[in-house]
Amino acid sequence: MIYKENFKMGLKDIWKNNEINNKAILEYLEDIAGYHSDSIGCGLNSSEHSHLNWILLDWKVKVIKRPKYGQTLEISTWSRKVEKFYAYRDFEIYDEENNLCVIATSKWLLINNQTRKIARVEPEMAAKYESETDKKVFEKELEKLKKPEHFEREAKYVTKRRDIDIIGHMHNTYYLDLAYETLPDEVYAKRPFSKFRIMYKREITLGQVVRLKYTNIGDKHIIVFESDDGNVLHAIVELEN
């Protein structure tokens, strides 16, 4: 089942040359993923009774062409496969001239929002998504990102109320904001990046001190999110032009 919605770009969605920025792309993608789940009774509107929520574990995004301000974009999404506790979802974004602008894939985990424990995706729920098992935007599956051994710079951040979403942890798009803030000025000036990955490992909650570490390996700019004592890995972000 392929689910589609139209999104009109606004002022907050653009950056250089009035083109869409990466945070807006993520916001559109998470919105349409939610709309798809809502449409089959497995989304946020049903979680009050089911006590189930999808938690994002991974993004992989490639920007092929950046649409400009004011355009109405057609975004498609579909479940690619469901395995026990996990679901894999792909996306495509097209502009008004029907150019393929963005491809993306993602991995999600089902949890019980009362117990905060992992929940199994029951066959009845998986069937509602009508997974498109033969349709995928990337040839390779998502690979686990590795933490680098050495870093060039680091910073600290204390999470604030504005960072926290309805599930009680830092919202997934804000990791991209903090990654950008950690970049050296000369790298920051090169954004937006046409390829990026975000792998989420452990949630970040209100008032938590997060240590942000940056390094550059080849063409990739890597930002690691750790607990202040360095014992917990929260996320890894990779940015590439």
CSV table of C-alpha atoms in Angstrom, one decimal:
chain,number,residue,atom,x,y,z
A,1,MET,CA,0.0,0.0,0.0
A,2,ILE,CA,1.5,3.3,-1.1
A,3,TYR,CA,0.2,6.3,0.8
A,4,LYS,CA,0.4,9.9,-0.6
A,5,GLU,CA,-0.1,13.4,0.7
A,6,ASN,CA,0.6,16.9,-0.7
A,7,PHE,CA,2.6,19.4,1.4
A,8,LYS,CA,3.1,23.1,0.5
A,9,MET,CA,6.5,24.5,1.4
A,10,GLY,CA,6.5,27.5,3.8
A,11,LEU,CA,9.1,30.1,4.9
A,12,LYS,CA,10.4,28.0,7.8
A,13,ASP,CA,11.1,25.1,5.3
A,14,ILE,CA,13.8,26.9,3.2
A,15,TRP,CA,17.4,27.9,3.3
A,16,LYS,CA,19.9,28.9,0.6
A,17,ASN,CA,18.4,30.0,-2.8
A,18,ASN,CA,14.9,29.6,-1.3
A,19,GLU,CA,15.3,25.8,-1.4
A,20,ILE,CA,14.0,23.2,1.1
A,21,ASN,CA,16.2,22.5,4.1
A,22,ASN,CA,16.9,19.1,5.6
A,23,LYS,CA,14.9,19.7,8.8
A,24,ALA,CA,11.8,20.4,6.7
A,25,ILE,CA,12.4,17.2,4.8
A,26,LEU,CA,12.4,15.2,8.0
A,27,GLU,CA,9.3,17.0,9.3
A,28,TYR,CA,7.4,16.2,6.2
A,29,LEU,CA,8.5,12.5,6.3
A,30,GLU,CA,7.6,12.0,9.9
A,31,ASP,CA,4.2,13.7,9.3
A,32,ILE,CA,3.3,11.5,6.4
A,33,ALA,CA,4.4,8.4,8.2
A,34,GLY,CA,2.1,9.4,11.0
A,35,TYR,CA,-0.8,10.1,8.6
A,36,HIS,CA,-0.4,6.7,7.0
A,37,SER,CA,-0.5,4.9,10.4
A,38,ASP,CA,-3.5,7.0,11.4
A,39,SER,CA,-5.4,6.1,8.2
A,40,ILE,CA,-5.3,2.4,9.0
A,41,GLY,CA,-6.0,2.8,12.8
A,42,CYS,CA,-2.4,2.2,14.0
A,43,GLY,CA,-1.3,5.8,14.6
A,44,LEU,CA,-1.3,8.4,17.3
A,45,ASN,CA,-5.1,8.8,17.4
A,46,SER,CA,-5.5,5.1,18.3
A,47,SER,CA,-2.6,5.0,20.9
A,48,GLU,CA,-4.9,6.1,23.7
A,49,HIS,CA,-6.7,2.7,23.5
A,50,SER,CA,-3.9,0.5,22.1
A,51,HIS,CA,-1.1,2.0,24.2
A,52,LEU,CA,1.2,1.5,21.3
A,53,ASN,CA,3.6,4.0,19.7
A,54,TRP,CA,6.1,3.8,16.9
A,55,ILE,CA,9.6,5.0,17.9
A,56,LEU,CA,12.0,6.1,15.2
A,57,LEU,CA,15.4,4.3,15.2
A,58,ASP,CA,17.0,5.4,12.0
A,59,TRP,CA,16.9,7.8,9.0
A,60,LYS,CA,18.7,7.6,5.7
A,61,VAL,CA,18.0,10.5,3.3
A,62,LYS,CA,19.4,11.4,-0.1
A,63,VAL,CA,18.4,14.7,-1.7
A,64,ILE,CA,18.5,14.6,-5.5
A,65,LYS,CA,17.0,18.0,-6.3
A,66,ARG,CA,15.9,20.7,-3.9
A,67,PRO,CA,12.4,22.2,-4.6
A,68,LYS,CA,12.0,25.9,-4.0
A,69,TYR,CA,9.7,27.9,-1.7
A,70,GLY,CA,6.0,27.9,-2.5
A,71,GLN,CA,5.9,24.6,-4.3
A,72,THR,CA,3.4,21.9,-3.4
A,73,LEU,CA,5.2,18.6,-3.0
A,74,GLU,CA,3.8,15.1,-3.5
A,75,ILE,CA,5.2,12.7,-0.9
A,76,SER,CA,4.7,9.0,-1.0
A,77,THR,CA,5.4,6.4,1.7
A,78,TRP,CA,5.0,2.7,2.2
A,79,SER,CA,5.8,0.0,4.6
A,80,ARG,CA,8.6,-2.1,3.1
A,81,LYS,CA,8.6,-4.9,5.7
A,82,VAL,CA,7.7,-5.7,9.2
A,83,GLU,CA,9.8,-8.0,11.4
A,84,LYS,CA,8.8,-8.9,15.0
A,85,PHE,CA,9.2,-5.6,16.8
A,86,TYR,CA,10.4,-3.5,13.8
A,87,ALA,CA,9.0,-1.8,10.7
A,88,TYR,CA,10.9,-0.4,7.7
A,89,ARG,CA,9.4,2.5,5.8
A,90,ASP,CA,10.5,4.2,2.6
A,91,PHE,CA,9.7,7.6,1.1
A,92,GLU,CA,9.8,9.6,-2.2
A,93,ILE,CA,9.3,13.3,-2.6
A,94,TYR,CA,8.3,14.8,-6.0
A,95,ASP,CA,8.1,18.5,-7.0
A,96,GLU,CA,5.4,20.1,-9.1
A,97,GLU,CA,7.1,19.1,-12.3
A,98,ASN,CA,7.1,15.5,-11.1
A,99,ASN,CA,10.8,15.4,-10.6
A,100,LEU,CA,12.0,12.9,-8.0
A,101,CYS,CA,13.6,15.2,-5.4
A,102,VAL,CA,14.2,13.1,-2.3
A,103,ILE,CA,14.4,9.4,-1.4
A,104,ALA,CA,14.6,8.1,2.2
A,105,THR,CA,14.3,5.0,4.3
A,106,SER,CA,13.7,4.5,8.0
A,107,LYS,CA,13.4,2.0,10.8
A,108,TRP,CA,10.9,2.0,13.6
A,109,LEU,CA,10.3,0.2,16.8
A,110,LEU,CA,6.9,-0.5,18.4
A,111,ILE,CA,6.6,0.2,22.1
A,112,ASN,CA,3.9,0.0,24.8
A,113,ASN,CA,3.6,3.6,26.0
A,114,GLN,CA,2.4,2.5,29.5
A,115,THR,CA,5.1,0.0,30.3
A,116,ARG,CA,7.8,1.7,28.1
A,117,LYS,CA,8.7,-1.8,26.9
A,118,ILE,CA,9.1,-3.1,23.3
A,119,ALA,CA,5.9,-4.6,21.9
A,120,ARG,CA,5.6,-7.2,19.2
A,121,VAL,CA,4.0,-6.2,15.9
A,122,GLU,CA,1.1,-8.6,15.8
A,123,PRO,CA,0.2,-10.2,12.4
A,124,GLU,CA,-3.2,-8.4,12.3
A,125,MET,CA,-1.4,-5.0,12.6
A,126,ALA,CA,1.3,-5.8,10.1
A,127,ALA,CA,-1.3,-6.9,7.6
A,128,LYS,CA,-3.0,-3.5,7.7
A,129,TYR,CA,0.1,-1.8,6.3
A,130,GLU,CA,0.1,-4.1,3.2
A,131,SER,CA,3.9,-3.9,2.9
A,132,GLU,CA,5.4,-3.3,-0.6
A,133,THR,CA,8.2,-5.9,-0.2
A,134,ASP,CA,9.5,-5.4,-3.7
A,135,LYS,CA,9.7,-1.6,-3.7
A,136,LYS,CA,12.7,0.0,-2.0
A,137,VAL,CA,14.5,3.3,-2.6
A,138,PHE,CA,18.0,2.0,-1.6
A,139,GLU,CA,19.6,-1.2,-2.7
A,140,LYS,CA,21.4,-1.8,0.7
A,141,GLU,CA,19.7,-2.2,4.0
A,142,LEU,CA,20.4,0.2,6.8
A,143,GLU,CA,23.8,-0.5,8.3
A,144,LYS,CA,24.7,0.2,11.9
A,145,LEU,CA,26.8,3.3,12.3
A,146,LYS,CA,30.0,3.0,14.2
A,147,LYS,CA,31.3,5.5,16.7
A,148,PRO,CA,34.7,7.0,15.7
A,149,GLU,CA,37.7,6.6,18.0
A,150,HIS,CA,38.9,10.2,17.8
A,151,PHE,CA,37.2,13.6,17.7
A,152,GLU,CA,38.2,17.1,16.7
A,153,ARG,CA,35.8,19.1,19.0
A,154,GLU,CA,33.0,18.7,21.4
A,155,ALA,CA,30.3,20.7,23.2
A,156,LYS,CA,27.7,20.2,25.9
A,157,TYR,CA,23.9,20.8,25.8
A,158,VAL,CA,21.3,20.6,28.5
A,159,THR,CA,17.9,19.6,27.0
A,160,LYS,CA,15.1,22.1,27.5
A,161,ARG,CA,11.3,21.9,27.6
A,162,ARG,CA,11.1,23.0,24.0
A,163,ASP,CA,13.0,19.9,23.0
A,164,ILE,CA,10.6,17.4,24.5
A,165,ASP,CA,7.8,15.7,22.5
A,166,ILE,CA,4.6,14.1,23.6
A,167,ILE,CA,6.4,10.8,24.3
A,168,GLY,CA,8.6,12.5,26.8
A,169,HIS,CA,11.9,12.5,25.0
A,170,MET,CA,13.8,14.9,22.7
A,171,HIS,CA,12.1,15.0,19.3
A,172,ASN,CA,13.9,13.3,16.5
A,173,THR,CA,14.3,16.3,14.2
A,174,TYR,CA,16.1,18.3,17.0
A,175,TYR,CA,19.0,15.9,16.7
A,176,LEU,CA,19.7,17.5,13.3
A,177,ASP,CA,19.6,21.0,14.9
A,178,LEU,CA,22.1,20.0,17.5
A,179,ALA,CA,24.4,18.3,15.0
A,180,TYR,CA,24.5,21.5,13.0
A,181,GLU,CA,25.4,23.5,16.1
A,182,THR,CA,28.3,21.2,16.8
A,183,LEU,CA,29.9,21.7,13.3
A,184,PRO,CA,33.0,24.0,12.8
A,185,ASP,CA,32.0,27.2,11.1
A,186,GLU,CA,33.6,26.3,7.8
A,187,VAL,CA,31.6,23.1,7.7
A,188,TYR,CA,28.4,24.6,8.9
A,189,ALA,CA,28.6,27.1,6.0
A,190,LYS,CA,28.5,24.2,3.5
A,191,ARG,CA,25.0,23.1,4.5
A,192,PRO,CA,22.5,21.9,3.4
A,193,PHE,CA,24.0,18.4,3.0
A,194,SER,CA,22.6,16.2,0.3
A,195,LYS,CA,23.0,12.9,2.2
A,196,PHE,CA,22.5,12.3,5.9
A,197,ARG,CA,21.9,9.5,8.4
A,198,ILE,CA,20.6,9.7,12.0
A,199,MET,CA,20.8,6.6,14.1
A,200,TYR,CA,19.0,6.8,17.4
A,201,LYS,CA,20.2,4.5,20.2
A,202,ARG,CA,19.0,5.8,23.6
A,203,GLU,CA,16.4,8.5,24.3
A,204,ILE,CA,17.4,11.9,25.7
A,205,THR,CA,15.1,13.3,28.3
A,206,LEU,CA,14.4,16.7,29.9
A,207,GLY,CA,17.3,18.3,31.8
A,208,GLN,CA,19.8,15.8,30.6
A,209,VAL,CA,23.4,16.9,29.9
A,210,VAL,CA,24.4,15.7,26.4
A,211,ARG,CA,28.0,15.6,25.2
A,212,LEU,CA,28.3,16.3,21.4
A,213,LYS,CA,31.4,15.1,19.7
A,214,TYR,CA,32.4,16.0,16.1
A,215,THR,CA,34.9,14.6,13.6
A,216,ASN,CA,35.5,14.4,9.9
A,217,ILE,CA,36.2,11.1,8.2
A,218,GLY,CA,36.6,11.3,4.4
A,219,ASP,CA,33.5,13.1,3.0
A,220,LYS,CA,31.5,12.5,6.1
A,221,HIS,CA,30.9,14.9,9.0
A,222,ILE,CA,30.1,12.8,12.1
A,223,ILE,CA,28.5,14.0,15.3
A,224,VAL,CA,28.1,11.6,18.3
A,225,PHE,CA,25.6,12.2,21.1
A,226,GLU,CA,26.7,10.8,24.4
A,227,SER,CA,25.8,11.1,28.1
A,228,ASP,CA,27.9,13.5,30.0
A,229,ASP,CA,30.0,10.7,31.5
A,230,GLY,CA,30.4,9.1,28.1
A,231,ASN,CA,28.9,5.8,29.2
A,232,VAL,CA,25.7,6.0,27.1
A,233,LEU,CA,25.5,6.4,23.3
A,234,HIS,CA,22.4,8.3,22.4
A,235,ALA,CA,22.8,8.9,18.7
A,236,ILE,CA,25.1,9.2,15.7
A,237,VAL,CA,24.5,11.7,12.9
A,238,GLU,CA,26.4,11.6,9.5
A,239,LEU,CA,26.3,14.5,7.1
A,240,GLU,CA,27.7,14.4,3.6
A,241,ASN,CA,27.6,16.8,0.6
